[in-house]
Short mmCIF file of C-alpha atoms and ligand atoms in Angstrom, two decimals:
data_model
loop_
_atom_site.label_atom_id
_atom_site.label_comp_id
_atom_site.label_asym_id
_atom_site.label_seq_id
_atom_site.Cartn_x
_atom_site.Cartn_y
_atom_site.Cartn_z
CA MET A 701 -0.01 -0.01 0.00
CA GLN A 702 1.36 3.42 -0.97
CA LEU A 703 0.78 5.64 2.05
CA ILE A 704 2.64 8.89 2.51
CA LYS A 705 1.30 9.58 5.94
CA ARG A 706 1.77 6.81 8.45
CA PRO A 707 1.17 8.12 11.99
CA ARG A 708 2.27 4.79 13.37
CA ARG A 709 5.88 5.61 12.44
CA LEU A 710 6.08 7.76 15.55
CA ARG A 711 4.65 5.05 17.75
CA ILE A 712 6.95 2.26 16.82
CA ASN A 713 8.88 2.05 20.06
CA GLU A 714 9.04 3.66 23.49
CA VAL A 715 12.01 5.87 22.61
CA ILE A 716 10.24 7.72 19.82
CA ARG A 717 6.98 7.71 21.72
CA THR A 718 8.69 9.46 24.59
CA MET A 719 10.36 11.90 22.21
CA VAL A 720 7.08 13.06 20.67
CA ARG A 721 5.03 13.00 23.88
CA GLU A 722 3.06 16.28 24.14
CA HIS A 723 2.12 16.43 27.79
CA HIS A 724 3.91 15.41 30.90
CA LEU A 725 2.79 14.64 34.38
CA MET A 726 5.33 15.83 36.91
CA VAL A 727 5.61 15.61 40.64
CA THR A 728 5.88 19.42 40.66
CA ASP A 729 2.30 19.55 39.35
CA LEU A 730 0.92 18.03 42.52
CA ILE A 731 -0.85 19.58 45.48
CA TYR A 732 -1.80 17.13 48.24
CA PRO A 733 -4.96 17.89 50.27
CA MET A 734 -4.72 16.95 53.94
CA PHE A 735 -7.10 16.99 56.95
CA VAL A 736 -5.89 18.01 60.39
CA THR A 737 -7.83 17.71 63.61
CA TYR A 738 -7.48 17.70 67.39
CA GLY A 739 -6.19 14.80 69.44
CA GLU A 740 -2.95 13.00 69.93
CA SER A 741 -1.28 10.18 68.04
CA SER A 742 -4.40 9.72 65.98
CA LYS A 743 -4.68 8.95 62.34
CA THR A 744 -8.22 8.09 61.33
CA GLU A 745 -8.83 6.74 57.87
CA ILE A 746 -11.82 8.19 56.08
CA PRO A 747 -14.00 5.19 55.21
CA SER A 748 -14.93 6.41 51.73
CA MET A 749 -11.38 7.58 51.00
CA PRO A 750 -8.98 4.64 51.59
CA GLY A 751 -5.48 5.93 52.21
CA ILE A 752 -6.64 9.42 53.29
CA TYR A 753 -6.65 10.30 56.98
CA GLN A 754 -7.65 12.86 59.54
CA TYR A 755 -4.38 13.57 61.35
CA SER A 756 -3.73 14.94 64.77
CA LEU A 757 -0.87 17.44 64.70
CA ASP A 758 1.82 14.93 65.64
CA THR A 759 0.87 12.34 63.02
CA PHE A 760 0.37 15.16 60.54
CA LEU A 761 4.01 16.08 60.99
CA LEU A 762 5.02 12.48 60.39
CA ALA A 763 2.93 12.36 57.22
CA LEU A 764 4.62 15.56 55.99
CA LYS A 765 7.91 13.84 56.22
CA GLU A 766 6.77 11.49 53.51
CA VAL A 767 5.23 14.28 51.44
CA VAL A 768 8.59 16.09 51.47
CA ALA A 769 10.59 12.91 50.84
CA LEU A 770 8.45 12.30 47.74
CA LYS A 771 9.27 15.86 46.59
CA ILE A 772 5.62 16.90 46.46
CA PRO A 773 5.92 20.71 46.49
CA ALA A 774 2.65 21.67 48.18
CA VAL A 775 -0.10 20.70 50.53
CA LEU A 776 -3.60 22.09 50.86
CA LEU A 777 -4.84 22.07 54.45
CA PHE A 778 -8.36 21.55 55.80
CA GLY A 779 -9.18 21.64 59.47
CA ILE A 780 -11.75 19.80 61.57
CA PRO A 781 -12.20 21.83 64.79
CA GLU A 782 -12.94 20.44 68.23
CA THR A 783 -16.24 22.28 68.40
CA LYS A 784 -18.34 23.97 65.75
CA ASP A 785 -20.57 27.00 66.18
CA GLU A 786 -22.94 29.18 64.16
CA MET A 787 -20.21 31.68 63.31
CA GLY A 788 -17.58 29.12 62.31
CA SER A 789 -15.19 30.80 64.74
CA GLY A 790 -12.66 27.98 64.56
CA ALA A 791 -11.87 29.11 61.03
CA TYR A 792 -10.32 32.43 62.10
CA ASP A 793 -9.09 31.52 65.58
CA GLU A 794 -5.41 32.27 66.00
CA GLN A 795 -5.14 28.95 67.83
CA GLY A 796 -7.37 27.18 65.32
CA ILE A 797 -6.36 23.76 64.14
CA VAL A 798 -5.26 24.85 60.65
CA GLN A 799 -3.30 27.81 62.07
CA GLN A 800 -1.48 25.45 64.39
CA ALA A 801 -0.84 22.96 61.57
CA VAL A 802 0.58 25.73 59.35
CA ARG A 803 2.93 26.92 62.05
CA LEU A 804 4.14 23.36 62.68
CA ALA A 805 4.55 22.58 59.01
CA LYS A 806 6.48 25.76 58.24
CA LYS A 807 8.67 25.32 61.28
CA HIS A 808 9.79 21.85 60.32
CA TYR A 809 9.59 22.11 56.56
CA PRO A 810 10.09 25.74 55.59
CA ASN A 811 10.39 24.86 51.91
CA LEU A 812 7.14 22.94 51.75
CA TYR A 813 4.54 25.21 50.16
CA VAL A 814 1.57 25.36 52.47
CA ILE A 815 -1.80 26.39 51.08
CA THR A 816 -4.88 26.85 53.27
CA ASP A 817 -8.51 26.36 52.29
CA VAL A 818 -10.50 29.43 53.26
CA CYS A 819 -14.07 28.44 54.11
CA LEU A 820 -16.42 28.25 57.05
CA CYS A 821 -18.19 24.94 56.38
CA GLU A 822 -15.83 22.75 58.38
CA TYR A 823 -16.33 25.11 61.32
CA THR A 824 -20.03 25.92 61.30
CA SER A 825 -22.53 23.88 63.30
CA HIS A 826 -24.98 24.04 60.39
CA GLY A 827 -22.31 22.95 57.84
CA HIS A 828 -22.84 25.84 55.42
CA CYS A 829 -19.95 27.79 53.89
CA GLY A 830 -21.33 31.07 55.25
CA LEU A 831 -23.32 32.69 58.01
CA VAL A 832 -26.97 31.77 58.09
CA GLU A 833 -29.92 33.95 58.99
CA ASP A 834 -33.49 32.64 58.75
CA GLY A 835 -32.35 29.83 56.56
CA THR A 836 -30.48 32.00 54.03
CA ILE A 837 -26.75 32.38 53.55
CA LEU A 838 -25.55 35.92 54.20
CA ASN A 839 -23.02 36.98 51.62
CA ASP A 840 -21.36 40.16 52.83
CA ALA A 841 -21.13 39.29 56.53
CA THR A 842 -19.58 35.97 55.45
CA VAL A 843 -17.03 37.73 53.30
CA ASP A 844 -15.77 39.68 56.30
CA LEU A 845 -15.18 36.44 58.20
CA LEU A 846 -13.49 34.82 55.21
CA ALA A 847 -11.07 37.75 54.99
CA LYS A 848 -10.43 37.36 58.70
CA THR A 849 -9.80 33.66 58.15
CA ALA A 850 -7.33 34.30 55.34
CA ILE A 851 -5.44 36.79 57.50
CA SER A 852 -5.13 34.44 60.43
CA GLN A 853 -3.80 31.77 58.12
CA ALA A 854 -1.32 34.10 56.49
CA GLN A 855 -0.20 35.27 59.92
CA ALA A 856 0.35 31.63 60.89
CA GLY A 857 2.67 31.34 57.88
CA ALA A 858 0.54 30.06 54.99
CA ASP A 859 2.23 30.61 51.63
CA MET A 860 -1.05 30.89 49.73
CA VAL A 861 -4.76 31.04 50.53
CA ALA A 862 -7.55 29.27 48.64
CA PRO A 863 -11.09 30.55 49.18
CA SER A 864 -13.57 27.77 48.45
CA ASP A 865 -16.85 29.28 49.69
CA MET A 866 -18.24 30.83 46.47
CA MET A 867 -19.51 34.00 48.11
CA ASP A 868 -19.59 37.04 45.85
CA GLY A 869 -16.71 39.48 46.22
CA ARG A 870 -14.60 37.39 48.58
CA VAL A 871 -11.45 37.38 46.45
CA GLY A 872 -11.40 41.20 46.32
CA ALA A 873 -12.05 41.46 50.02
CA ILE A 874 -9.32 38.93 50.87
CA ARG A 875 -6.86 40.68 48.54
CA GLU A 876 -7.57 44.07 50.03
CA THR A 877 -7.33 42.85 53.64
CA LEU A 878 -4.12 40.90 53.04
CA ASP A 879 -2.54 43.92 51.34
CA LEU A 880 -3.64 46.21 54.18
CA ILE A 881 -1.64 44.28 56.72
CA GLY A 882 1.43 43.78 54.59
CA PHE A 883 0.71 40.43 53.01
CA CYS A 884 0.68 41.67 49.44
CA HIS A 885 3.09 38.83 48.48
CA ILE A 886 0.63 36.11 49.44
CA PRO A 887 -1.17 34.75 46.32
CA ILE A 888 -4.83 33.79 46.15
CA MET A 889 -5.78 30.51 44.50
CA SER A 890 -9.48 30.91 44.03
CA TYR A 891 -12.06 28.18 43.70
CA ALA A 892 -13.58 30.36 40.99
CA ALA A 893 -15.50 27.74 39.07
CA LYS A 894 -16.88 25.53 41.77
CA TYR A 895 -19.99 23.48 41.16
CA ALA A 896 -22.70 22.17 43.45
CA SER A 897 -21.51 18.64 42.95
CA GLY A 898 -22.36 15.17 44.09
CA PHE A 899 -18.64 14.42 43.85
CA TYR A 900 -17.89 16.12 47.21
CA GLY A 901 -19.69 13.45 49.27
CA PRO A 902 -16.63 11.70 50.71
CA PHE A 903 -15.02 15.04 51.59
CA ARG A 904 -18.01 16.00 53.68
CA GLU A 905 -17.58 12.79 55.59
CA ALA A 906 -13.90 13.62 56.04
CA ALA A 907 -14.58 17.15 57.21
CA GLY A 908 -17.91 16.55 58.91
CA SER A 909 -19.26 19.43 56.81
CA THR A 910 -22.51 18.09 55.33
CA PRO A 911 -25.09 20.93 55.52
CA GLN A 912 -27.60 20.29 58.28
CA PHE A 913 -30.39 21.76 56.17
CA GLY A 914 -30.80 22.46 52.48
CA ASP A 915 -27.86 22.29 50.14
CA ARG A 916 -25.13 24.50 48.60
CA ARG A 917 -26.96 25.42 45.39
CA SER A 918 -27.49 29.04 46.40
CA TYR A 919 -23.73 29.58 46.22
CA GLN A 920 -22.08 26.77 44.30
CA MET A 921 -22.83 26.60 40.57
CA ASP A 922 -25.28 24.58 38.54
CA PRO A 923 -23.38 21.76 36.72
CA ALA A 924 -25.34 22.61 33.58
CA ASN A 925 -23.63 26.01 33.17
CA THR A 926 -20.32 27.06 31.62
CA ASP A 927 -20.82 30.69 30.56
CA GLU A 928 -21.65 31.46 34.16
CA ALA A 929 -18.45 29.79 35.24
CA LEU A 930 -16.44 31.95 32.91
CA ARG A 931 -18.15 35.03 34.38
CA GLU A 932 -17.21 33.82 37.85
CA VAL A 933 -13.64 33.31 36.77
CA ALA A 934 -13.55 36.77 35.15
CA LEU A 935 -14.76 38.36 38.38
CA ASP A 936 -12.16 36.56 40.47
CA VAL A 937 -9.44 37.53 38.01
CA GLU A 938 -10.53 41.21 38.24
CA GLU A 939 -10.57 40.93 41.97
CA GLY A 940 -7.00 39.67 42.06
CA ALA A 941 -6.99 35.87 41.89
CA ASP A 942 -3.56 34.56 40.92
CA ILE A 943 -4.51 30.94 40.23
CA ILE A 944 -7.92 29.60 39.23
CA ILE A 945 -9.31 26.33 40.48
CA VAL A 946 -11.82 24.35 38.43
CA LYS A 947 -13.71 21.90 40.65
CA PRO A 948 -14.59 19.08 40.25
CA ALA A 949 -12.21 18.14 37.45
CA MET A 950 -13.16 14.91 35.71
CA ALA A 951 -16.54 15.93 34.36
CA TYR A 952 -15.46 19.53 33.81
CA GLY A 953 -12.60 19.26 31.27
CA ASP A 954 -14.36 21.75 29.03
CA LEU A 955 -14.07 24.34 31.73
CA ILE A 956 -10.45 23.67 32.42
CA TYR A 957 -9.88 24.13 28.71
CA ARG A 958 -11.97 27.30 28.33
CA THR A 959 -10.56 28.91 31.48
CA LYS A 960 -7.00 28.32 30.35
CA GLN A 961 -7.69 29.57 26.82
CA ARG A 962 -9.61 32.64 27.89
CA PHE A 963 -7.54 33.88 30.83
CA GLY A 964 -4.11 32.37 30.40
CA LEU A 965 -3.61 32.23 34.19
CA PRO A 966 -2.36 29.17 35.98
CA VAL A 967 -5.24 26.73 36.32
CA ALA A 968 -5.54 24.08 39.05
CA ALA A 969 -7.84 21.11 38.52
CA TYR A 970 -9.27 19.77 41.76
CA ASN A 971 -9.58 16.00 41.40
CA VAL A 972 -12.15 15.81 44.21
CA SER A 973 -12.99 13.24 46.85
CA GLY A 974 -15.78 11.46 44.94
CA GLU A 975 -13.51 11.05 41.92
CA TYR A 976 -10.90 9.54 44.22
CA ALA A 977 -13.42 7.27 45.94
CA MET A 978 -14.76 5.87 42.64
CA VAL A 979 -11.28 4.94 41.44
CA LYS A 980 -10.33 3.41 44.79
CA ALA A 981 -13.51 1.39 44.98
CA ALA A 982 -13.22 0.00 41.45
CA ALA A 983 -9.49 -0.75 41.97
CA ALA A 984 -10.23 -2.57 45.24
CA GLN A 985 -12.59 -4.81 43.32
CA GLY A 986 -9.86 -5.55 40.80
CA TRP A 987 -12.06 -4.01 38.08
CA ILE A 988 -9.52 -1.40 36.91
CA ASP A 989 -5.78 -0.87 37.00
CA GLU A 990 -5.50 1.90 39.54
CA GLU A 991 -2.12 3.26 38.39
CA ARG A 992 -3.11 3.44 34.75
CA ILE A 993 -6.49 4.98 35.46
CA VAL A 994 -5.09 7.65 37.79
CA LEU A 995 -2.25 8.62 35.52
CA GLU A 996 -4.60 8.69 32.53
CA THR A 997 -7.09 10.84 34.39
CA LEU A 998 -4.48 13.35 35.52
CA ILE A 999 -2.83 13.65 32.13
CA GLY A 1000 -6.32 14.28 30.75
CA MET A 1001 -6.61 17.23 33.05
CA LYS A 1002 -3.24 18.53 31.95
CA ARG A 1003 -4.23 18.05 28.30
CA ALA A 1004 -7.29 20.17 28.97
CA GLY A 1005 -5.05 22.93 30.22
CA ALA A 1006 -4.45 22.40 33.96
CA ASP A 1007 -1.08 23.47 35.29
CA LEU A 1008 -1.63 22.13 38.78
CA LEU A 1009 -3.40 19.06 40.07
CA ILE A 1010 -4.97 19.00 43.49
CA THR A 1011 -5.32 15.28 44.12
CA TYR A 1012 -5.63 12.75 46.95
CA HIS A 1013 -3.66 10.40 44.73
CA ALA A 1014 -0.60 12.67 45.04
CA LEU A 1015 1.53 10.35 47.18
CA ASP A 1016 0.91 7.37 44.91
CA VAL A 1017 1.51 9.45 41.82
CA ALA A 1018 4.80 10.75 43.17
CA ARG A 1019 5.80 7.14 43.95
CA TRP A 1020 4.81 5.92 40.48
CA LEU A 1021 6.59 8.81 38.75
CA GLY A 1022 9.71 8.36 40.84
CA ARG A 1023 9.94 4.65 40.29
CA GLU A 1024 12.69 3.54 37.98
CA ASP A 1025 11.55 0.76 35.77
C1 LIG B 1847 -15.12 23.59 51.43
C2 LIG B 1847 -14.62 22.62 50.44
C3 LIG B 1847 -15.23 21.46 49.92
C4 LIG B 1847 -14.28 20.83 49.10
C5 LIG B 1847 -13.12 21.65 49.14
N1 LIG B 1847 -13.39 22.76 49.95
C6 LIG B 1847 -16.53 20.85 50.20
C7 LIG B 1847 -17.77 21.49 49.71
O1 LIG B 1847 -17.81 22.52 49.09
O2 LIG B 1847 -18.78 20.88 50.06
C8 LIG B 1847 -14.47 19.55 48.39
C9 LIG B 1847 -13.25 18.79 48.09
C10 LIG B 1847 -13.44 17.37 47.72
O3 LIG B 1847 -14.59 16.87 47.53
O4 LIG B 1847 -12.42 16.69 47.59
N2 LIG B 1847 -16.09 24.42 50.94
#
């Protein structure tokens, strides 16, 4: 057969396949989400997220040793407070669990990049991401507390803050407040395009943050919308966001792509808890090859345009990438 174009020529062996590979997954892409809580010597596995734990501060520090040894550059911290209240006061308490964890992490591992999730839902008794009055979520009063939260985290030593609440105007308010007190060098990674998703189920078990009434649809976005997401991203960019998160990731590749194309900022794909749980469950059954599926999923996010990958698979991925075979 006379064929001028034969694409298979460039697939003939691993050497040429590697040479023409377009996208690469690297350990420097990874951000590892971790849960810290009160207690001592405790490490409680989250039932729907095998391999992911709620750490007390001492076991958290031990876990960081492994994160650093694997050369994962960054962690994203979530806190589970001892007690919750209507105002979510544990979120902006100087002695709050995340603030303590940040201080500890930075003291022992100054080069580990520590990012903090800025939200109230892990700290409120009702489980919503904002203040509640007569069953509705108050936007502006919540924004004040989020700014307060971000400041207390930056003061504890956080390298970057990541607001995940989806209140209007919070990125601008956080930027302004951080700048006012001399933290103009702290970047904001904004959960700009965050959907009201069924994929957060296991996280809410991990953080004990399931809303006690209603749902999050009055602040997180409708999964049917993309133009709206681009408007959300545009607002956060105007307000000073440095990095944009698209969340969840697997079913939202179009948005990763469009955000990257339109704004050209660094984009982080959040490979969320439910995505992790599905892969873990199927792998435990022997139905899929976990390593292949995870690496394929993450490269898909990079192909779509993600620069950074927030993923619970980070430790495994770092091990797989670092393995010499
Ligand atoms: C807090 C927050 C959530 C996640 C990240 N930050 C939960 C939610 O919005 O309900 C979800 C992360 C995951 O599912 O892995 N607002």
